[in-house]
GROMACS .gro file of C-alpha atoms in nm:
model
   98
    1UNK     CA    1  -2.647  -3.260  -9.107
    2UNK     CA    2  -2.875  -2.932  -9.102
    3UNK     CA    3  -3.123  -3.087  -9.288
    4UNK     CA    4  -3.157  -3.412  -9.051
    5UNK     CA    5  -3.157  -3.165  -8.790
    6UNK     CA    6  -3.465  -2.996  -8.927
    7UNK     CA    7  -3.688  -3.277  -9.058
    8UNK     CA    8  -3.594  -3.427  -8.706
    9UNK     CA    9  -3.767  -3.063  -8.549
   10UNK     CA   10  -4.054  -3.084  -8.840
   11UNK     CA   11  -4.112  -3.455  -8.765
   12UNK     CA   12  -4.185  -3.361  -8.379
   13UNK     CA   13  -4.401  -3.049  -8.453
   14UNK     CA   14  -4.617  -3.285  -8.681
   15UNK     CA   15  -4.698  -3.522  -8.380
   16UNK     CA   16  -4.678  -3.251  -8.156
   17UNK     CA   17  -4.993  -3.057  -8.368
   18UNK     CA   18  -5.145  -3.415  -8.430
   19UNK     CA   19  -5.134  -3.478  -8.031
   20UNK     CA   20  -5.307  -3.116  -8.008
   21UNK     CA   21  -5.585  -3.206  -8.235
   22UNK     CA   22  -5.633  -3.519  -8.039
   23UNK     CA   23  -5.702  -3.292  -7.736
   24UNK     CA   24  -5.979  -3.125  -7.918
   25UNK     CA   25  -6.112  -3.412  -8.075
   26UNK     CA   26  -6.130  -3.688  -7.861
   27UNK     CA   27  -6.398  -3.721  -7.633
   28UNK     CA   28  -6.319  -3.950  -7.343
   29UNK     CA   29  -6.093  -3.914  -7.094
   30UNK     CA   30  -5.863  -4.180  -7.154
   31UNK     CA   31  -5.789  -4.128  -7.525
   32UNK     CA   32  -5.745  -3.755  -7.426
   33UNK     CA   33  -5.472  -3.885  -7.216
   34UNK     CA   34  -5.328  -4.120  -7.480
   35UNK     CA   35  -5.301  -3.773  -7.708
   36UNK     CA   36  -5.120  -3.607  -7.438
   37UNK     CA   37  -4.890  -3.872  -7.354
   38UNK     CA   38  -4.828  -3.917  -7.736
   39UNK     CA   39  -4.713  -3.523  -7.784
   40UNK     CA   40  -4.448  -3.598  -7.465
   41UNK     CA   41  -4.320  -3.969  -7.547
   42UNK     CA   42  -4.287  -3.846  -7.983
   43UNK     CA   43  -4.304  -3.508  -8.037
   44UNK     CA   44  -4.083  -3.370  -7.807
   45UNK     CA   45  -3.822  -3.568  -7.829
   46UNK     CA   46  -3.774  -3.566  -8.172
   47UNK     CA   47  -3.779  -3.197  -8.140
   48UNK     CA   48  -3.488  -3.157  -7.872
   49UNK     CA   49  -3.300  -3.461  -8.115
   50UNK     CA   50  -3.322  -3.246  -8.410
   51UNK     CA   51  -3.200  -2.917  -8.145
   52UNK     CA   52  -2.917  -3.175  -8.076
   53UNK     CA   53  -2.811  -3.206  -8.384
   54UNK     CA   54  -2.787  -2.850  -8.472
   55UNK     CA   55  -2.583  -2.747  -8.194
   56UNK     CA   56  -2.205  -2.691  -8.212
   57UNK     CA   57  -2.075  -2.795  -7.875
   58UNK     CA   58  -2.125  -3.199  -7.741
   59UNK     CA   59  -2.193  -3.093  -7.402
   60UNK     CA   60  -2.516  -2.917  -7.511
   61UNK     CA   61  -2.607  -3.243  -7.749
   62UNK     CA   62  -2.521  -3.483  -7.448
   63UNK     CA   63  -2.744  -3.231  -7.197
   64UNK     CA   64  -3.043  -3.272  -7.472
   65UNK     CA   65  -3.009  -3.653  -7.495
   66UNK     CA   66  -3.012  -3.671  -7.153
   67UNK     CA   67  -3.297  -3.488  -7.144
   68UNK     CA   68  -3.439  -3.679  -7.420
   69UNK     CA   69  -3.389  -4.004  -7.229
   70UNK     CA   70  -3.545  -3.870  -6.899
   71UNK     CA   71  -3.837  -3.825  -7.103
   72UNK     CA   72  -3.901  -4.154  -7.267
   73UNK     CA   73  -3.864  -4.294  -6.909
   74UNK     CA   74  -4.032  -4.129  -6.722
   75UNK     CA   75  -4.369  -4.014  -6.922
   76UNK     CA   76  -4.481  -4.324  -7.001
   77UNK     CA   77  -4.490  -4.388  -6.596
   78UNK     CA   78  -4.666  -4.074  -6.539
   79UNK     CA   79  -4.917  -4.143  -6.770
   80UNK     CA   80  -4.995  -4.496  -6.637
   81UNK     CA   81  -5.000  -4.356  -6.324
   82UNK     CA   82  -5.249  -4.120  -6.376
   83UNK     CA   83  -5.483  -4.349  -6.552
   84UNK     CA   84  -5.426  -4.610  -6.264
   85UNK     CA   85  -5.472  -4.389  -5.994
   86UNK     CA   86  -5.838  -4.273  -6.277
   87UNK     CA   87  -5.954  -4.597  -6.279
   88UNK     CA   88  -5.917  -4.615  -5.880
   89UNK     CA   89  -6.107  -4.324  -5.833
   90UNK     CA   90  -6.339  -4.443  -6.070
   91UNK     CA   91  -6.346  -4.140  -6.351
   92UNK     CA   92  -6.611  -4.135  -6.651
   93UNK     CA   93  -6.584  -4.065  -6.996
   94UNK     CA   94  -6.612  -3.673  -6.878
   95UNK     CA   95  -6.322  -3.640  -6.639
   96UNK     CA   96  -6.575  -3.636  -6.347
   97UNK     CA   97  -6.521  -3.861  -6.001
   98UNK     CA   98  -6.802  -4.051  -5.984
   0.00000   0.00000   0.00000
């Protein structure tokens, strides 16, 4: 089970650099924010699932699951939100209100 645990934690801290080096290596805006929003919707859950797994008490596992579900709800709203409410305001490749 310790070994799930940690290629669970490994798995999430490979997207989690991958999202990083999108960061760095994209250039417009919106991809940028598709990088970001990939290292919160992935990487970080499979990160607190792998913590899950590894802990000895179920009311720390259910408190990380829970936690793990907020997340995959509600990032994927914030980050259609803020490219909504970017495209309203009309932002270029550079980040800049026009």
């Amino acid at each position: 089970m310790v070994y799930f645990a940690w290629l669970f934690v490994i798995i999430g801290l490979f997207v989690i650099i991958s999202g990083i080096i999108a960061l760095y290596r994209f250039l417009d805006f919106y991809t940028k924010l598709h990088g970001a929003s990939v290292i919160d919707c992935c990487g970080i859950p499979f990160c607190l699932f792998g913590l899950a797994l590894m802990q000895d008490s179920y009311l720390n596992s259910f408190k990380l699951i829970a936690i793990i579900a907020l997340i995959i709800l509600l990032n994927p709203t914030a980050a259609h939100a803020l490219a909504r409410a970017s495209v309203l305001f009309k932002v270029d490749k550079d980040g800049r209100v026009k």
